[in-house]
mmCIF file of C-alpha atoms in Angstrom:
data_model
loop_
_atom_site.group_PDB
_atom_site.id
_atom_site.type_symbol
_atom_site.label_atom_id
_atom_site.label_comp_id
_atom_site.label_asym_id
_atom_site.label_seq_id
_atom_site.Cartn_x
_atom_site.Cartn_y
_atom_site.Cartn_z
ATOM 1 C CA UNK A 15 50.336 100.271 -4.116
ATOM 2 C CA UNK A 16 50.336 97.197 -1.864
ATOM 3 C CA UNK A 17 46.909 95.918 -0.940
ATOM 4 C CA UNK A 18 45.939 96.716 2.631
ATOM 5 C CA UNK A 19 43.606 94.590 4.726
ATOM 6 C CA UNK A 20 42.276 94.676 8.281
ATOM 7 C CA UNK A 21 40.658 91.536 9.691
ATOM 8 C CA UNK A 22 40.589 90.211 6.128
ATOM 9 C CA UNK A 23 38.694 93.288 4.875
ATOM 10 C CA UNK A 24 40.206 95.297 2.024
ATOM 11 C CA UNK A 25 41.140 98.890 2.758
ATOM 12 C CA UNK A 26 40.897 101.144 -0.289
ATOM 13 C CA UNK A 27 42.686 104.452 -0.568
ATOM 14 C CA UNK A 28 40.225 107.368 -0.620
ATOM 15 C CA UNK A 29 41.727 108.383 -3.969
ATOM 16 C CA UNK A 30 40.340 105.115 -5.357
ATOM 17 C CA UNK A 31 36.779 106.048 -4.439
ATOM 18 C CA UNK A 32 36.365 107.749 -7.814
ATOM 19 C CA UNK A 33 36.124 104.324 -9.424
ATOM 20 C CA UNK A 34 33.242 103.429 -7.114
ATOM 21 C CA UNK A 35 31.567 106.780 -7.765
ATOM 22 C CA UNK A 36 31.466 106.043 -11.491
ATOM 23 C CA UNK A 37 30.258 102.451 -11.145
ATOM 24 C CA UNK A 38 27.735 103.373 -8.471
ATOM 25 C CA UNK A 39 26.345 106.274 -10.439
ATOM 26 C CA UNK A 40 25.722 104.185 -13.557
ATOM 27 C CA UNK A 41 24.010 101.502 -11.461
ATOM 28 C CA UNK A 42 21.805 104.175 -9.880
ATOM 29 C CA UNK A 43 21.121 105.744 -13.276
ATOM 30 C CA UNK A 44 20.017 102.336 -14.541
ATOM 31 C CA UNK A 45 17.419 102.115 -11.765
ATOM 32 C CA UNK A 46 16.305 105.675 -12.565
ATOM 33 C CA UNK A 47 16.023 104.756 -16.239
ATOM 34 C CA UNK A 48 13.907 101.663 -15.672
ATOM 35 C CA UNK A 49 11.437 103.401 -13.348
ATOM 36 C CA UNK A 50 8.822 104.499 -15.931
ATOM 37 C CA UNK A 51 8.835 101.049 -17.544
ATOM 38 C CA UNK A 52 7.709 99.315 -14.349
ATOM 39 C CA UNK A 53 3.976 99.030 -14.915
ATOM 40 C CA UNK A 54 1.179 96.499 -15.127
ATOM 41 C CA UNK A 55 1.527 94.141 -18.106
ATOM 42 C CA UNK A 56 5.269 94.459 -18.691
ATOM 43 C CA UNK A 57 7.301 91.280 -18.308
ATOM 44 C CA UNK A 58 10.317 91.039 -16.054
ATOM 45 C CA UNK A 59 12.239 89.740 -19.064
ATOM 46 C CA UNK A 60 11.558 93.016 -20.885
ATOM 47 C CA UNK A 61 12.771 94.985 -17.874
ATOM 48 C CA UNK A 62 15.949 92.902 -17.824
ATOM 49 C CA UNK A 63 16.539 93.607 -21.531
ATOM 50 C CA UNK A 64 16.113 97.339 -20.984
ATOM 51 C CA UNK A 65 18.536 97.367 -18.045
ATOM 52 C CA UNK A 66 21.138 95.363 -19.966
ATOM 53 C CA UNK A 67 20.998 97.673 -22.984
ATOM 54 C CA UNK A 68 21.205 100.735 -20.747
ATOM 55 C CA UNK A 69 24.311 99.433 -18.989
ATOM 56 C CA UNK A 70 25.998 98.541 -22.261
ATOM 57 C CA UNK A 71 25.183 101.968 -23.718
ATOM 58 C CA UNK A 72 26.925 103.519 -20.711
ATOM 59 C CA UNK A 73 30.019 101.393 -21.242
ATOM 60 C CA UNK A 74 29.275 99.208 -18.217
ATOM 61 C CA UNK A 75 29.229 95.426 -17.946
ATOM 62 C CA UNK A 76 26.232 93.724 -16.260
ATOM 63 C CA UNK A 77 27.970 91.921 -13.399
ATOM 64 C CA UNK A 78 25.172 89.401 -12.844
ATOM 65 C CA UNK A 79 25.117 88.061 -16.403
ATOM 66 C CA UNK A 80 26.923 84.711 -16.315
ATOM 67 C CA UNK A 81 27.947 85.118 -12.660
ATOM 68 C CA UNK A 82 28.154 81.520 -11.388
ATOM 69 C CA UNK A 83 25.844 80.678 -14.273
ATOM 70 C CA UNK A 84 23.182 83.279 -13.534
ATOM 71 C CA UNK A 85 21.285 83.704 -16.840
ATOM 72 C CA UNK A 86 20.136 87.343 -16.735
ATOM 73 C CA UNK A 87 21.581 90.837 -16.278
ATOM 74 C CA UNK A 88 19.600 91.901 -13.192
ATOM 75 C CA UNK A 89 17.601 90.235 -10.422
ATOM 76 C CA UNK A 90 13.884 91.028 -10.180
ATOM 77 C CA UNK A 91 12.142 89.759 -7.065
ATOM 78 C CA UNK A 92 8.349 90.060 -6.816
ATOM 79 C CA UNK A 93 6.112 89.972 -3.733
ATOM 80 C CA UNK A 94 7.169 86.921 -1.665
ATOM 81 C CA UNK A 95 10.500 86.516 -3.480
ATOM 82 C CA UNK A 96 13.242 87.547 -1.067
ATOM 83 C CA UNK A 97 16.018 87.962 -3.646
ATOM 84 C CA UNK A 98 17.656 86.598 -6.811
ATOM 85 C CA UNK A 99 14.432 86.382 -8.799
ATOM 86 C CA UNK A 100 15.239 85.457 -12.409
ATOM 87 C CA UNK A 101 13.522 87.687 -15.014
ATOM 88 C CA UNK A 102 11.344 85.961 -17.594
ATOM 89 C CA UNK A 103 9.109 86.907 -20.504
ATOM 90 C CA UNK A 104 6.317 84.779 -19.045
ATOM 91 C CA UNK A 105 6.040 86.704 -15.764
ATOM 92 C CA UNK A 106 4.135 89.905 -16.409
ATOM 93 C CA UNK A 107 3.584 92.437 -13.659
ATOM 94 C CA UNK A 108 0.083 92.479 -12.177
ATOM 95 C CA UNK A 109 -1.737 95.306 -10.444
ATOM 96 C CA UNK A 110 -0.564 95.496 -6.836
ATOM 97 C CA UNK A 111 2.778 93.731 -7.298
ATOM 98 C CA UNK A 112 5.790 95.052 -5.440
ATOM 99 C CA UNK A 113 9.210 94.203 -6.834
ATOM 100 C CA UNK A 114 12.878 94.695 -6.178
ATOM 101 C CA UNK A 115 15.244 95.359 -9.089
ATOM 102 C CA UNK A 116 18.872 94.651 -8.210
ATOM 103 C CA UNK A 117 21.566 96.006 -10.538
ATOM 104 C CA UNK A 118 25.335 95.611 -10.400
ATOM 105 C CA UNK A 119 27.541 97.341 -12.958
ATOM 106 C CA UNK A 120 31.216 96.803 -13.674
ATOM 107 C CA UNK A 121 32.960 100.010 -14.753
ATOM 108 C CA UNK A 122 36.743 99.960 -15.217
ATOM 109 C CA UNK A 123 36.941 96.989 -12.858
ATOM 110 C CA UNK A 124 34.795 98.543 -10.116
ATOM 111 C CA UNK A 125 31.457 97.085 -9.013
ATOM 112 C CA UNK A 126 28.481 99.331 -8.291
ATOM 113 C CA UNK A 127 25.742 97.355 -6.530
ATOM 114 C CA UNK A 128 22.293 98.744 -5.682
ATOM 115 C CA UNK A 129 18.615 97.856 -5.598
ATOM 116 C CA UNK A 130 15.242 99.525 -5.085
ATOM 117 C CA UNK A 131 11.617 98.547 -4.634
ATOM 118 C CA UNK A 132 8.977 99.433 -7.243
ATOM 119 C CA UNK A 133 5.199 99.290 -7.425
ATOM 120 C CA UNK A 134 3.128 97.965 -10.326
ATOM 121 C CA UNK A 135 -0.258 99.634 -10.283
ATOM 122 C CA UNK A 136 -1.586 100.280 -6.782
ATOM 123 C CA UNK A 137 -0.285 97.949 -4.064
ATOM 124 C CA UNK A 138 -2.135 97.416 -0.806
ATOM 125 C CA UNK A 139 -1.227 99.452 2.267
ATOM 126 C CA UNK A 140 0.400 96.382 3.845
ATOM 127 C CA UNK A 141 2.837 96.215 0.932
ATOM 128 C CA UNK A 142 3.670 99.917 0.768
ATOM 129 C CA UNK A 143 4.231 100.084 4.526
ATOM 130 C CA UNK A 144 6.688 97.176 4.273
ATOM 131 C CA UNK A 145 8.632 99.023 1.557
ATOM 132 C CA UNK A 146 8.721 102.227 3.594
ATOM 133 C CA UNK A 147 9.986 100.435 6.696
ATOM 134 C CA UNK A 148 12.576 98.482 4.701
ATOM 135 C CA UNK A 149 13.966 101.688 3.196
ATOM 136 C CA UNK A 150 14.178 103.232 6.662
ATOM 137 C CA UNK A 151 15.922 100.098 7.936
ATOM 138 C CA UNK A 152 18.597 100.512 5.264
ATOM 139 C CA UNK A 153 19.081 104.207 5.975
ATOM 140 C CA UNK A 154 19.323 103.627 9.722
ATOM 141 C CA UNK A 155 21.944 100.968 9.064
ATOM 142 C CA UNK A 156 23.896 103.389 6.878
ATOM 143 C CA UNK A 157 23.730 106.148 9.472
ATOM 144 C CA UNK A 158 25.749 104.171 12.031
ATOM 145 C CA UNK A 159 28.685 103.738 9.637
ATOM 146 C CA UNK A 160 31.865 105.530 10.731
ATOM 147 C CA UNK A 161 35.402 104.637 11.779
ATOM 148 C CA UNK A 162 35.367 102.816 15.101
ATOM 149 C CA UNK A 163 31.817 101.486 14.754
ATOM 150 C CA UNK A 164 31.238 97.743 14.708
ATOM 151 C CA UNK A 165 29.572 95.896 11.860
ATOM 152 C CA UNK A 166 27.163 94.439 14.400
ATOM 153 C CA UNK A 167 25.867 97.978 14.992
ATOM 154 C CA UNK A 168 24.318 97.908 11.497
ATOM 155 C CA UNK A 169 22.296 94.786 12.130
ATOM 156 C CA UNK A 170 21.280 95.924 15.603
ATOM 157 C CA UNK A 171 19.585 99.128 14.433
ATOM 158 C CA UNK A 172 17.969 97.420 11.436
ATOM 159 C CA UNK A 173 16.552 94.606 13.533
ATOM 160 C CA UNK A 174 15.312 96.964 16.233
ATOM 161 C CA UNK A 175 13.404 99.113 13.725
ATOM 162 C CA UNK A 176 11.945 96.171 11.772
ATOM 163 C CA UNK A 177 10.724 94.489 14.950
ATOM 164 C CA UNK A 178 8.831 97.640 15.936
ATOM 165 C CA UNK A 179 6.471 96.879 13.065
ATOM 166 C CA UNK A 180 6.269 93.160 13.713
ATOM 167 C CA UNK A 181 8.484 92.365 10.721
ATOM 168 C CA UNK A 182 11.317 89.839 10.557
ATOM 169 C CA UNK A 183 14.830 90.286 9.181
ATOM 170 C CA UNK A 184 16.187 87.702 6.733
ATOM 171 C CA UNK A 185 19.462 86.221 7.969
ATOM 172 C CA UNK A 186 20.163 83.686 5.210
ATOM 173 C CA UNK A 187 21.512 86.520 3.005
ATOM 174 C CA UNK A 188 23.560 89.560 3.914
ATOM 175 C CA UNK A 189 25.427 92.570 2.633
ATOM 176 C CA UNK A 190 29.038 92.167 1.546
ATOM 177 C CA UNK A 191 32.299 93.821 0.787
ATOM 178 C CA UNK A 192 32.455 95.300 -2.708
ATOM 179 C CA UNK A 193 34.864 97.385 -4.764
ATOM 180 C CA UNK A 194 37.149 95.654 -7.222
ATOM 181 C CA UNK A 195 35.507 92.366 -6.236
ATOM 182 C CA UNK A 196 31.761 91.630 -6.560
ATOM 183 C CA UNK A 197 31.400 89.772 -3.252
ATOM 184 C CA UNK A 198 34.150 90.261 -0.707
ATOM 185 C CA UNK A 199 34.681 90.327 3.048
ATOM 186 C CA UNK A 200 33.029 91.271 5.308
ATOM 187 C CA UNK A 201 29.608 89.683 5.517
ATOM 188 C CA UNK A 202 27.326 92.533 6.598
ATOM 189 C CA UNK A 203 24.520 90.989 8.627
ATOM 190 C CA UNK A 204 21.232 92.849 8.963
ATOM 191 C CA UNK A 205 20.562 91.515 12.432
ATOM 192 C CA UNK A 206 22.856 91.324 15.416
ATOM 193 C CA UNK A 207 24.081 93.002 18.564
ATOM 194 C CA UNK A 208 25.648 96.418 18.975
ATOM 195 C CA UNK A 209 29.368 96.370 19.681
ATOM 196 C CA UNK A 210 29.997 93.022 17.978
ATOM 197 C CA UNK A 211 31.750 92.124 14.739
ATOM 198 C CA UNK A 212 34.775 93.719 13.050
ATOM 199 C CA UNK A 213 35.550 97.381 13.635
ATOM 200 C CA UNK A 214 35.039 99.727 10.674
ATOM 201 C CA UNK A 215 37.988 101.666 9.302
ATOM 202 C CA UNK A 216 38.311 104.393 6.693
ATOM 203 C CA UNK A 217 38.570 102.842 3.225
ATOM 204 C CA UNK A 218 36.291 99.842 3.752
ATOM 205 C CA UNK A 219 33.646 99.502 1.023
ATOM 206 C CA UNK A 220 30.560 97.322 1.343
ATOM 207 C CA UNK A 221 26.818 97.043 0.761
ATOM 208 C CA UNK A 222 23.940 97.373 3.172
ATOM 209 C CA UNK A 223 20.884 95.597 1.748
ATOM 210 C CA UNK A 224 18.310 94.489 4.333
ATOM 211 C CA UNK A 225 15.620 92.011 3.324
ATOM 212 C CA UNK A 226 12.543 92.443 5.517
ATOM 213 C CA UNK A 227 9.514 90.126 5.661
ATOM 214 C CA UNK A 228 5.984 90.726 6.912
ATOM 215 C CA UNK A 229 5.953 87.137 8.178
ATOM 216 C CA UNK A 230 8.704 84.865 9.430
ATOM 217 C CA UNK A 231 12.335 85.280 8.374
ATOM 218 C CA UNK A 232 12.713 81.796 6.893
ATOM 219 C CA UNK A 233 13.244 81.357 3.177
ATOM 220 C CA UNK A 234 13.786 78.525 0.725
ATOM 221 C CA UNK A 235 15.670 78.441 -2.585
ATOM 222 C CA UNK A 236 13.681 77.112 -5.537
ATOM 223 C CA UNK A 237 14.832 74.384 -7.921
ATOM 224 C CA UNK A 238 16.353 76.948 -10.315
ATOM 225 C CA UNK A 239 19.112 77.320 -7.729
ATOM 226 C CA UNK A 240 18.678 81.087 -7.423
ATOM 227 C CA UNK A 241 15.190 82.296 -6.553
ATOM 228 C CA UNK A 242 14.713 82.605 -2.797
ATOM 229 C CA UNK A 243 11.148 82.897 -1.470
ATOM 230 C CA UNK A 244 9.636 83.291 1.962
ATOM 231 C CA UNK A 245 8.697 79.891 3.345
ATOM 232 C CA UNK A 246 5.334 81.201 4.598
ATOM 233 C CA UNK A 247 4.647 83.141 1.353
ATOM 234 C CA UNK A 248 4.675 86.450 3.233
ATOM 235 C CA UNK A 249 5.742 89.631 1.444
ATOM 236 C CA UNK A 250 9.425 90.573 1.344
ATOM 237 C CA UNK A 251 11.154 93.849 0.471
ATOM 238 C CA UNK A 252 14.748 94.983 0.030
ATOM 239 C CA UNK A 253 16.794 98.112 -0.670
ATOM 240 C CA UNK A 254 20.540 98.261 -1.242
ATOM 241 C CA UNK A 255 23.305 100.836 -1.402
ATOM 242 C CA UNK A 256 27.076 100.559 -1.879
ATOM 243 C CA UNK A 257 29.057 102.817 0.441
ATOM 244 C CA UNK A 258 32.471 103.449 1.944
ATOM 245 C CA UNK A 259 33.709 104.344 5.388
ATOM 246 C CA UNK A 260 35.252 107.825 5.245
ATOM 247 C CA UNK A 261 37.409 109.747 7.695
ATOM 248 C CA UNK A 262 34.400 111.094 9.571
ATOM 249 C CA UNK A 263 31.468 108.927 8.463
ATOM 250 C CA UNK A 264 30.433 107.403 5.152
ATOM 251 C CA UNK A 265 29.943 108.066 1.453
ATOM 252 C CA UNK A 266 27.089 106.390 -0.450
ATOM 253 C CA UNK A 267 27.958 105.714 -4.098
ATOM 254 C CA UNK A 268 24.523 104.675 -5.349
ATOM 255 C CA UNK A 269 22.095 107.474 -4.492
ATOM 256 C CA UNK A 270 19.624 108.202 -7.300
ATOM 257 C CA UNK A 271 20.797 111.173 -9.397
ATOM 258 C CA UNK A 272 17.102 112.017 -9.941
ATOM 259 C CA UNK A 273 16.067 111.648 -6.318
ATOM 260 C CA UNK A 274 14.167 108.425 -7.060
ATOM 261 C CA UNK A 275 15.441 106.601 -3.995
ATOM 262 C CA UNK A 276 12.178 105.058 -2.815
ATOM 263 C CA UNK A 277 8.615 104.638 -4.150
ATOM 264 C CA UNK A 278 6.196 106.063 -5.005
ATOM 265 C CA UNK A 279 8.300 107.698 -7.705
ATOM 266 C CA UNK A 280 7.284 111.072 -9.107
ATOM 267 C CA UNK A 281 8.341 111.238 -12.737
ATOM 268 C CA UNK A 282 8.622 114.408 -14.840
#
């Protein structure tokens, strides 16, 4: 089958979605699996080890490991880290920490990319409210996805909702096309104007992954070349799903099989 593109964006045949369903499910299962291990005193390096072994046991490849030299299997971003936090055995979770765990699996050549926020101990209300709003920002962005919508519509609804709470939307990182390529066209901005950007068509696959700050939107990348933190040290939160445009709307590939889509998580 010849590859189809529109405005440089790959168009996948709906029959190919099964590959994304498998990759997305294992990524989501990995985040379900790690949930009970996120607690005060555990190191982010231990969490990374657990995620890597889980993915390998499922026959998946950790996409982050070795990607442009990235040294770990997942990204774990705590408190004022916006994204791409590198796990370490030295950094142990403290009471009140909030953290994002970002997992990407490769299954039969397909990339399943997703992330969730977690709490260590009992975070302050300011932190939990940020996580709740960030999750809602993502879901509102997802809900506008359908054929004929513009990619700018996603950013417009996310920005509008975040600003209601006095939060800022990070614009130095964005969502991206995904599928048989880890990072592909289009760039999916989480701020913008309705009716702008490329038009969505059935078969496009991409991530929506807003990063929301309690302070200003500006971030800086640390000397390790990966870790991005808020310039003003304000808290940051992020959620991410991989999804496709369908004939009449969208299909999310990375919902939690156990219903653990946002904290606080109720475990059996």
